[in-house]
XYZ file of C-alpha atoms in Angstrom:
660
model
C 163.520 71.210 -35.351
C 166.261 73.144 -33.524
C 164.982 75.984 -31.104
C 166.665 79.371 -31.715
C 166.602 82.602 -29.849
C 167.872 85.469 -32.064
C 169.833 82.769 -34.095
C 171.212 81.259 -30.740
C 171.228 77.438 -30.798
C 170.912 76.060 -27.283
C 173.444 73.737 -25.895
C 171.100 70.692 -25.878
C 170.509 71.215 -29.561
C 174.136 71.268 -30.499
C 175.317 68.010 -28.790
C 176.884 65.613 -31.094
C 177.533 61.978 -30.807
C 180.900 61.052 -29.406
C 183.564 60.215 -32.070
C 185.407 58.145 -29.439
C 182.460 55.859 -28.760
C 181.668 55.482 -32.437
C 185.224 54.875 -33.553
C 187.382 53.305 -30.921
C 187.354 49.981 -29.015
C 184.852 49.599 -26.131
C 186.558 48.877 -22.945
C 185.205 45.507 -21.901
C 186.432 43.624 -18.880
C 190.015 42.515 -19.413
C 189.672 39.264 -17.274
C 185.938 38.667 -17.044
C 183.576 38.798 -20.030
C 181.012 41.637 -19.888
C 177.415 40.740 -19.316
C 174.898 42.138 -21.793
C 173.272 45.705 -21.297
C 170.806 47.809 -22.981
C 170.480 51.641 -23.274
C 167.463 53.350 -21.852
C 165.878 55.260 -24.774
C 165.075 58.643 -23.050
C 167.278 61.438 -23.936
C 167.717 63.155 -20.527
C 167.674 61.325 -17.266
C 168.596 61.621 -13.637
C 171.581 59.510 -12.756
C 169.343 56.731 -11.546
C 169.798 54.492 -14.566
C 169.024 51.083 -12.847
C 170.933 48.206 -14.516
C 170.855 49.190 -18.120
C 173.931 50.800 -19.773
C 175.023 50.270 -23.557
C 177.452 47.725 -24.823
C 177.965 47.946 -28.570
C 179.543 44.472 -28.783
C 176.325 42.867 -27.450
C 172.991 42.411 -29.121
C 170.979 45.465 -28.146
C 167.814 43.352 -27.413
C 169.648 41.385 -24.603
C 168.928 42.606 -21.212
C 170.313 41.329 -17.856
C 168.299 42.935 -15.183
C 170.185 41.163 -12.440
C 173.478 42.817 -13.222
C 174.576 45.374 -10.763
C 175.001 48.728 -12.763
C 176.971 50.232 -9.806
C 179.671 47.569 -10.261
C 179.926 48.126 -13.958
C 180.022 51.878 -13.926
C 182.098 52.588 -10.805
C 184.121 49.536 -9.735
C 187.876 49.887 -10.394
C 189.322 47.024 -12.458
C 191.672 46.187 -15.305
C 189.939 46.825 -18.603
C 190.895 46.437 -22.300
C 190.279 48.802 -25.178
C 190.260 52.621 -25.217
C 187.192 53.538 -22.965
C 184.570 52.384 -20.576
C 181.053 53.694 -19.968
C 180.621 55.585 -16.785
C 178.419 57.946 -15.147
C 178.631 60.782 -12.475
C 177.930 59.691 -9.008
C 174.955 61.169 -7.318
C 175.762 63.803 -4.610
C 173.700 65.172 -1.745
C 173.800 68.743 -2.744
C 175.073 70.918 -5.688
C 175.854 74.626 -5.845
C 176.735 76.178 -9.200
C 179.448 78.846 -8.697
C 180.551 80.363 -12.020
C 181.191 79.897 -15.782
C 184.133 81.358 -17.733
C 183.028 84.144 -20.050
C 185.806 83.419 -22.411
C 184.867 79.758 -22.444
C 181.127 80.515 -23.014
C 182.070 82.902 -25.879
C 184.387 80.192 -27.489
C 181.666 77.620 -27.366
C 179.096 80.122 -28.609
C 176.862 79.591 -25.379
C 174.506 82.334 -24.210
C 174.589 82.053 -20.260
C 171.541 84.125 -19.720
C 169.641 81.853 -22.014
C 171.031 78.685 -20.479
C 170.346 79.739 -17.005
C 166.780 80.773 -17.713
C 164.619 78.159 -15.877
C 161.780 78.845 -18.260
C 163.723 77.308 -21.145
C 164.315 73.828 -19.532
C 167.916 73.982 -20.658
C 169.285 71.968 -17.748
C 172.680 73.833 -17.930
C 173.432 73.819 -14.174
C 172.445 70.183 -13.882
C 174.611 69.137 -16.891
C 177.672 70.957 -15.905
C 177.483 69.667 -12.383
C 176.706 66.028 -13.203
C 173.103 65.966 -11.958
C 171.758 65.196 -15.353
C 173.182 63.337 -18.250
C 172.313 63.546 -21.875
C 172.520 60.360 -23.936
C 170.966 58.796 -26.862
C 170.788 55.203 -28.445
C 172.196 54.651 -32.054
C 169.403 54.380 -34.561
C 170.061 52.595 -37.885
C 166.879 54.065 -39.377
C 167.964 57.649 -38.837
C 171.724 56.984 -39.212
C 172.221 58.658 -35.722
C 175.236 57.464 -33.627
C 175.334 56.502 -30.063
C 176.232 58.940 -27.220
C 176.716 57.825 -23.698
C 179.049 59.203 -20.908
C 182.509 57.424 -20.909
C 185.882 57.482 -19.386
C 189.201 56.965 -21.252
C 191.632 54.320 -20.561
C 195.269 55.016 -20.675
C 198.639 54.125 -18.949
C 201.631 56.214 -18.224
C 205.086 56.899 -16.985
C 205.067 58.700 -13.709
C 208.207 60.200 -12.404
C 210.025 58.133 -15.052
C 208.498 54.740 -14.060
C 205.698 52.936 -15.752
C 202.688 52.846 -13.581
C 200.357 50.467 -15.712
C 196.929 51.184 -16.325
C 195.638 54.581 -15.072
C 192.741 56.082 -16.947
C 190.154 58.653 -16.161
C 189.937 57.947 -12.466
C 187.477 60.930 -11.701
C 186.557 62.115 -15.161
C 183.435 61.474 -16.994
C 183.222 62.560 -20.748
C 179.779 63.832 -21.472
C 179.499 64.546 -25.208
C 180.924 66.339 -28.203
C 179.816 69.930 -28.759
C 180.242 71.960 -31.921
C 180.882 75.682 -31.646
C 180.205 76.380 -35.416
C 183.878 75.560 -36.432
C 185.389 72.848 -34.111
C 184.074 69.847 -32.129
C 184.979 69.955 -28.370
C 184.565 67.140 -25.802
C 183.005 68.278 -22.543
C 183.861 66.420 -19.434
C 183.367 66.503 -15.595
C 186.480 66.269 -13.374
C 185.597 65.192 -9.837
C 182.336 63.611 -10.575
C 182.986 60.251 -8.875
C 184.447 56.749 -9.298
C 184.907 55.264 -12.672
C 186.283 51.845 -13.701
C 189.753 53.446 -13.721
C 189.647 54.995 -10.111
C 192.062 52.263 -8.877
C 192.435 53.029 -5.163
C 191.116 56.540 -5.222
C 187.597 58.020 -4.359
C 186.905 59.840 -7.773
C 186.544 63.199 -5.978
C 188.281 66.500 -6.471
C 188.559 68.902 -3.456
C 187.490 72.507 -3.686
C 190.979 74.021 -3.690
C 192.409 71.996 -6.592
C 189.082 72.563 -8.478
C 189.357 76.388 -8.210
C 192.999 76.180 -9.244
C 192.262 74.187 -12.324
C 189.335 76.327 -13.325
C 191.287 79.591 -13.200
C 194.613 78.492 -14.522
C 193.093 76.725 -17.533
C 191.333 80.054 -18.631
C 194.469 82.081 -17.767
C 196.792 80.029 -19.927
C 194.409 80.194 -22.715
C 194.233 84.060 -22.401
C 198.016 84.474 -22.590
C 198.298 82.352 -25.643
C 199.532 79.072 -24.129
C 197.655 76.197 -25.706
C 195.546 74.666 -22.956
C 192.457 72.539 -22.063
C 189.626 74.739 -21.084
C 187.351 75.151 -18.152
C 183.645 75.913 -18.672
C 181.924 75.798 -15.160
C 182.764 75.317 -11.560
C 180.134 73.560 -9.097
C 180.550 73.279 -5.374
C 179.590 70.029 -3.577
C 179.011 71.410 -0.014
C 177.973 68.027 1.521
C 180.545 65.891 -0.265
C 183.918 65.401 1.536
C 187.177 63.910 0.474
C 189.999 62.838 2.917
C 193.218 64.388 1.860
C 195.459 66.072 4.355
C 192.151 66.404 6.289
C 188.535 66.197 5.451
C 187.954 68.655 2.625
C 184.809 69.693 0.666
C 184.648 68.893 -3.035
C 183.704 70.461 -6.262
C 183.255 69.581 -9.975
C 184.896 71.302 -12.979
C 183.504 71.075 -16.480
C 186.373 71.062 -18.879
C 186.508 70.908 -22.628
C 189.140 70.322 -25.302
C 189.170 69.230 -28.959
C 190.847 66.084 -27.670
C 191.550 64.528 -24.263
C 194.015 61.888 -25.875
C 197.487 61.672 -24.642
C 200.786 59.773 -24.883
C 199.349 57.552 -22.133
C 196.751 56.111 -24.566
C 199.561 54.853 -26.726
C 201.527 53.616 -23.741
C 198.489 51.347 -22.690
C 198.171 49.790 -26.158
C 201.900 49.219 -26.556
C 202.112 47.717 -23.045
C 199.384 45.266 -24.161
C 201.046 44.641 -27.576
C 197.819 45.705 -29.112
C 199.183 46.627 -32.682
C 195.711 46.716 -34.155
C 194.672 49.165 -31.363
C 197.645 51.384 -32.014
C 196.802 51.433 -35.741
C 193.141 52.415 -35.130
C 194.081 55.085 -32.507
C 196.518 56.535 -34.940
C 194.133 56.470 -37.806
C 191.370 58.133 -35.654
C 193.904 60.858 -34.460
C 194.963 61.661 -38.087
C 191.296 61.520 -39.456
C 189.947 63.752 -36.649
C 192.599 66.042 -35.592
C 195.413 65.990 -38.365
C 193.385 65.527 -41.527
C 195.869 67.717 -43.458
C 198.655 65.151 -42.956
C 199.207 62.967 -46.057
C 201.909 60.369 -47.009
C 205.101 61.791 -48.446
C 205.369 61.440 -52.137
C 206.155 65.229 -52.624
C 208.461 67.204 -50.580
C 205.828 70.033 -50.455
C 203.563 67.855 -48.621
C 205.880 66.900 -45.857
C 206.561 68.785 -42.551
C 209.945 67.186 -42.195
C 213.144 69.154 -42.679
C 214.524 67.541 -45.795
C 218.146 68.103 -44.423
C 217.413 65.867 -41.421
C 215.840 63.295 -43.561
C 218.952 63.209 -45.686
C 221.225 62.975 -42.699
C 219.403 59.791 -41.467
C 218.943 58.432 -45.180
C 215.229 58.536 -45.289
C 213.725 59.718 -48.628
C 210.841 62.215 -48.724
C 208.789 59.806 -50.771
C 209.076 57.144 -48.011
C 207.715 59.369 -45.278
C 204.319 57.903 -44.055
C 201.332 59.505 -42.499
C 202.387 57.919 -39.140
C 205.871 59.573 -39.329
C 203.943 62.848 -39.996
C 201.551 62.237 -37.085
C 204.519 61.688 -34.668
C 206.224 64.684 -35.911
C 203.042 66.824 -35.555
C 202.723 65.758 -31.852
C 206.274 66.464 -31.232
C 206.107 70.069 -32.685
C 202.953 70.882 -30.930
C 204.354 69.943 -27.595
C 207.668 71.766 -28.413
C 205.812 74.983 -29.007
C 203.708 74.718 -25.859
C 206.759 73.866 -23.789
C 208.610 76.863 -25.091
C 205.727 79.259 -24.439
C 205.412 77.888 -20.960
C 209.096 78.549 -20.369
C 208.767 82.142 -21.549
C 205.839 82.878 -19.355
C 207.196 81.072 -16.348
C 204.332 78.461 -16.218
C 205.300 75.200 -14.592
C 202.866 72.201 -14.550
C 204.597 70.392 -11.665
C 203.758 66.860 -12.985
C 204.650 66.154 -16.513
C 204.029 62.363 -16.987
C 203.235 60.657 -20.278
C 199.592 60.346 -19.075
C 199.259 64.255 -19.089
C 201.313 64.819 -22.226
C 198.548 65.825 -24.867
C 198.603 64.642 -28.525
C 197.511 68.187 -29.374
C 200.231 69.784 -27.311
C 197.739 71.296 -24.833
C 198.638 72.095 -21.251
C 196.397 69.780 -19.178
C 195.771 68.038 -15.879
C 196.662 70.863 -13.452
C 197.827 69.913 -10.093
C 200.869 71.501 -8.181
C 201.448 74.051 -10.958
C 202.805 77.635 -10.487
C 203.355 80.812 -12.350
C 207.040 81.474 -11.528
C 207.300 84.616 -9.317
C 211.019 85.113 -9.874
C 213.408 83.402 -12.240
C 214.988 80.306 -10.910
C 215.822 77.450 -13.229
C 216.050 75.093 -10.160
C 212.495 75.774 -9.103
C 209.866 73.074 -9.080
C 206.217 73.943 -7.881
C 205.796 70.355 -6.722
C 207.286 69.804 -3.143
C 207.287 66.134 -3.823
C 209.634 66.637 -6.828
C 212.816 66.347 -4.797
C 214.841 65.480 -8.022
C 213.507 68.566 -9.855
C 212.367 66.303 -12.663
C 209.579 68.806 -13.371
C 211.531 71.971 -12.385
C 211.924 74.798 -14.915
C 215.405 73.744 -16.098
C 214.348 70.060 -16.711
C 210.858 70.658 -18.289
C 212.086 70.619 -21.991
C 213.992 67.557 -21.771
C 211.338 65.891 -19.684
C 208.694 66.538 -22.390
C 211.124 65.210 -24.976
C 211.623 62.106 -22.815
C 207.832 61.475 -22.863
C 207.762 61.926 -26.572
C 210.542 59.327 -26.970
C 208.171 57.004 -25.092
C 205.494 57.828 -27.713
C 208.064 57.023 -30.445
C 208.737 53.643 -28.795
C 204.921 53.029 -28.662
C 204.773 53.792 -32.289
C 207.620 51.464 -33.497
C 205.289 49.190 -35.426
C 204.060 52.172 -37.444
C 207.058 54.434 -37.909
C 209.296 51.391 -38.484
C 207.825 50.992 -41.983
C 208.218 53.298 -44.844
C 205.244 54.610 -46.771
C 205.215 51.865 -49.441
C 205.063 49.271 -46.827
C 202.483 51.051 -44.698
C 200.014 50.828 -47.576
C 200.687 47.175 -48.390
C 198.852 44.088 -47.417
C 201.926 42.790 -45.643
C 201.656 45.685 -43.254
C 198.078 44.876 -42.599
C 198.854 41.183 -41.970
C 201.617 42.045 -39.633
C 199.384 44.397 -37.658
C 196.708 41.724 -37.401
C 199.495 39.288 -36.495
C 198.637 36.925 -39.408
C 202.365 36.758 -40.082
C 205.601 37.115 -38.124
C 208.690 38.703 -39.459
C 212.135 37.155 -39.203
C 214.850 38.657 -37.003
C 216.321 40.720 -39.782
C 213.041 42.360 -40.567
C 212.401 43.146 -37.024
C 215.868 44.741 -36.709
C 215.160 46.833 -39.927
C 211.874 48.065 -38.327
C 213.580 49.088 -35.101
C 216.442 50.788 -37.032
C 213.941 52.912 -39.257
C 211.809 53.896 -36.149
C 215.056 54.938 -34.264
C 216.063 57.153 -37.269
C 212.425 58.814 -37.211
C 212.741 59.357 -33.416
C 216.208 60.917 -34.024
C 214.937 63.239 -36.656
C 212.036 64.222 -34.517
C 214.403 65.023 -31.682
C 216.265 67.514 -33.871
C 212.857 68.889 -35.089
C 211.808 69.206 -31.370
C 214.937 71.189 -30.516
C 214.507 73.512 -33.537
C 210.854 73.983 -32.947
C 211.417 74.713 -29.259
C 214.223 77.302 -29.739
C 212.431 79.019 -32.676
C 209.254 79.473 -30.473
C 211.091 80.207 -27.366
C 213.229 82.878 -29.037
C 210.326 84.546 -30.843
C 208.276 84.565 -27.775
C 210.914 86.434 -25.941
C 211.269 88.833 -28.838
C 207.565 89.434 -28.604
C 207.642 90.110 -24.888
C 210.614 92.482 -25.399
C 209.002 94.416 -28.269
C 211.734 93.306 -30.755
C 210.154 93.533 -34.217
C 212.892 91.992 -36.154
C 214.495 88.658 -35.710
C 218.239 88.698 -35.501
C 220.500 85.515 -35.383
C 222.155 85.959 -31.952
C 219.143 87.352 -30.033
C 219.066 84.308 -27.731
C 222.806 84.425 -27.039
C 223.388 88.196 -26.778
C 220.082 89.528 -25.162
C 217.759 86.686 -23.871
C 220.369 84.572 -22.037
C 222.045 87.581 -20.371
C 218.626 88.940 -19.408
C 217.782 85.624 -17.651
C 221.152 85.756 -15.807
C 220.250 89.167 -14.561
C 216.806 88.213 -13.417
C 218.283 85.246 -11.581
C 220.783 87.388 -9.710
C 218.512 90.360 -9.046
C 215.387 88.203 -8.055
C 212.998 90.698 -9.805
C 209.458 89.698 -10.193
C 209.674 87.646 -13.377
C 206.525 88.561 -15.258
C 206.362 92.062 -13.676
C 209.767 92.818 -15.222
C 208.458 92.410 -18.721
C 205.319 94.342 -17.990
C 207.267 97.215 -16.555
C 209.760 97.067 -19.543
C 206.743 97.488 -21.877
C 206.039 100.929 -20.524
C 209.730 102.079 -20.620
C 210.801 104.732 -23.013
C 214.426 104.478 -24.272
C 214.421 107.134 -26.939
C 212.632 110.080 -25.314
C 216.007 111.884 -25.055
C 219.388 111.465 -26.783
C 221.386 111.133 -23.580
C 223.133 107.652 -23.707
C 225.135 108.271 -20.553
C 225.540 106.147 -17.435
C 222.839 108.007 -15.553
C 220.168 107.377 -18.116
C 220.495 103.700 -17.765
C 220.646 103.926 -13.938
C 217.380 105.841 -13.781
C 215.851 103.362 -16.249
C 217.010 100.564 -14.012
C 215.614 102.223 -10.852
C 212.179 102.550 -12.522
C 212.136 98.643 -12.839
C 212.468 98.265 -9.103
C 209.457 98.041 -6.767
C 208.618 101.253 -4.918
C 210.542 101.440 -1.665
C 212.768 98.559 -2.673
C 216.072 98.542 -0.478
C 217.707 95.167 -1.106
C 217.022 91.539 -2.087
C 218.024 88.595 0.012
C 221.559 88.445 -1.439
C 222.256 91.839 -3.109
C 222.172 95.528 -2.165
C 220.006 97.816 -4.085
C 223.097 99.531 -5.771
C 224.298 96.074 -6.995
C 221.022 95.306 -8.430
C 220.628 98.662 -10.216
C 224.124 98.034 -11.750
C 223.216 94.614 -13.056
C 219.934 95.787 -14.603
C 221.688 98.888 -16.083
C 224.281 96.755 -17.802
C 221.555 94.621 -19.385
C 219.585 97.661 -20.381
C 222.600 98.894 -22.320
C 222.813 95.702 -24.235
C 219.061 95.791 -24.867
C 219.282 99.372 -26.011
C 221.981 98.647 -28.491
C 219.973 95.896 -29.933
C 216.915 98.197 -30.316
C 219.179 100.600 -32.251
C 220.042 97.779 -34.628
C 216.507 97.562 -35.858
C 215.945 101.291 -35.658
C 213.289 100.753 -32.878
C 210.787 103.523 -32.012
C 209.472 103.563 -28.480
C 205.809 103.900 -29.595
C 205.870 100.956 -31.916
C 207.862 98.744 -29.463
C 205.652 99.555 -26.475
C 202.381 98.892 -28.457
C 203.856 95.572 -29.791
C 205.241 94.312 -26.446
C 202.132 95.249 -24.406
C 200.120 92.672 -26.312
C 202.318 89.871 -24.795
C 202.835 91.071 -21.182
C 200.021 90.534 -18.848
C 199.245 93.070 -16.200
C 197.821 90.189 -13.955
C 199.540 86.897 -13.183
C 197.772 84.521 -10.753
C 200.552 83.614 -8.309
C 199.931 80.768 -5.897
C 199.764 83.253 -3.048
C 196.652 84.812 -4.911
C 195.145 81.272 -5.384
C 195.581 80.685 -1.592
C 193.817 83.977 -0.877
C 190.843 83.049 -3.174
C 190.590 79.455 -1.769
C 190.611 80.587 1.935
C 187.928 83.115 1.217
C 185.708 80.524 -0.428
C 186.277 78.088 2.491
C 185.620 80.774 5.020
C 182.193 81.883 3.443
C 181.465 78.308 2.329
C 181.118 79.694 -1.179
C 178.475 82.159 -0.332
C 178.171 85.851 -0.253
C 181.346 87.860 -0.849
C 183.367 84.838 -1.934
C 181.329 84.617 -4.941
C 182.213 88.096 -5.943
C 185.817 87.291 -5.369
C 185.489 84.328 -7.868
C 183.867 86.719 -10.377
C 186.596 89.404 -10.001
C 189.226 86.650 -10.156
C 187.680 85.242 -13.322
C 187.587 88.683 -15.046
C 191.253 89.235 -14.345
C 192.282 85.724 -15.410
C 190.225 85.980 -18.624
C 191.585 89.515 -19.444
C 195.142 89.537 -18.089
C 196.425 92.022 -20.722
C 194.047 94.755 -19.486
C 195.853 98.009 -20.188
C 196.054 100.738 -17.498
C 193.661 103.011 -19.416
C 191.016 100.406 -19.962
C 191.036 98.099 -16.844
C 187.694 99.302 -15.509
C 185.843 97.951 -18.437
C 187.387 94.569 -18.396
C 187.952 93.886 -14.702
C 184.770 95.539 -13.404
C 184.286 98.343 -10.946
C 183.974 96.342 -7.759
C 186.704 95.207 -5.306
C 189.354 97.602 -6.417
C 191.377 96.827 -3.333
C 191.573 93.244 -4.477
C 192.736 94.252 -7.876
C 195.287 96.535 -6.413
C 196.602 93.999 -3.965
C 196.803 91.154 -6.468
C 198.530 93.231 -9.061
C 200.740 95.649 -7.150
C 201.281 94.257 -3.635
C 204.605 92.861 -4.487
C 205.595 96.070 -6.009
C 205.155 98.043 -2.746
C 206.117 95.492 -0.125
C 207.977 92.424 -1.105
C 206.923 89.494 1.028
C 209.398 86.671 0.122
C 207.402 84.114 2.230
C 204.557 84.527 -0.559
C 206.906 83.845 -3.526
C 207.631 80.510 -5.196
C 205.071 78.659 -3.077
C 204.953 74.912 -3.764
C 202.056 72.525 -3.668
C 201.461 68.851 -3.162
C 199.994 66.442 -5.443
C 197.056 65.999 -3.269
C 193.897 67.214 -5.035
């Protein structure tokens, strides 16, 4: 019977069996057959499992006590299938640091209860990797198996295929239901897995802090993202990066950690059946609303594009729809990232989510000033992952997904539900050259259609998101051309703080007086400049005021077209313009403080303050005390307003390495 406290159901009572383990292919050794294993029946254990781990492909009564469990769980090697069992490596010391309040709320977790030692919740131990929850499948009770695992995937990195990659330092713990959705909780930085390749399976403190806070910040500003639940410091665990650095573990969660790279792996191995099973798994568990064509009302495809490429609506299959869904989700996330100036820094196919989530945060940045040629990754010399190239890079990744799916989207709906299709997937028959060409031709059409859908979805989301930030309540056809594009040109030339510009604009009254003269717009322009501002690197103050003023006139005329009222516009736009933006220079301050204090004392209060600001970035001037707390007001002031008073160009547009 489930324990409850004021109707609260504890974490351990809400753990669900892993859908991945019970649905997809176990990752046995690709070159050497796996020896038999058996699962220890206890539900909660320390990491010392001896030699017994599960293998659903082997008789559960078989036990090989001579097999080295360490080799099976942690030795890097080439593997087949979709996942492999793994466990966190034991560390000498663990120090729990912080949990995200937003994440706790979204998972319906009560931290006070979970941290109460009298309740034996093991929350700190679970989110750090000290203890692992697992259970054996039971045919009598119909319960499914749960054991920690790591995903197998491949990927194109910087445009080049890199072969098998996989979760090299990630262990997926279990599925957790929040009352509405299932989420997969995982540990990042918990040690070697079978997919660690040449790496050590560790994550250093600085990169863990960055990932924890940016995950929660992106979610808070409305960019679909994987999430971060908790951060644990490993004070006696070191990793060799630029030098010897101390490590940490981040507990992350998402509805799915599947990515384009999972398809890349199966396609690389010509595993048609694996591609079919993975696609069916995704449709059933993440896109259950997708159905085969038949009726126009049931398809998400633009009929105009289907007609253009001579595909009938009744011939659209659920695999076509799945591909389109993944394309559109990524188009929306990419557009929102562009509007808010978020740059991932490394957008390979192995971190392009099938749900369109921002994920795997390395050398990312929130852009300090608008520069389409900026990349936050200092190793990205060709700017493949720079601002300008991001939309086309994501589409390039999605074309790779289309190529992976040729054997599915190359068939129309009638063929997909036929026995001939099943026989082809299971390689019982082989098609002649003409049929192969027809498959490729149809798949190419679907990819071309999805490219047009990607462009439409991107531009629609991009334009509307800018309207939201500007407080434009009505959509007009030429907004991008006449308002948004000139605004970005102005921001490029003036080098104003990118996100601060929108925030300040959301407090600017245009209609408080009827004076439409030159002086009005000059005064409004001056109010958008930092206090004490004299000049930028390349322009005088007067020149900058003139450029801003000219755009403000354009914006003012656009506002009049929709009969805008200051109050309505300001209230609307303030919902989309954060007061706080975690620039890289702020991350560096927080990381330096944690290193200096060894994650003790005042640095813990800094982390708490930083968390409150990242989780509540839209805090208004009149309510900030409640959401950001009363302590460390000087930090709050510096992180929000320092660049308004004293612009330090050496702090702006900081780049990072891929080292993490």
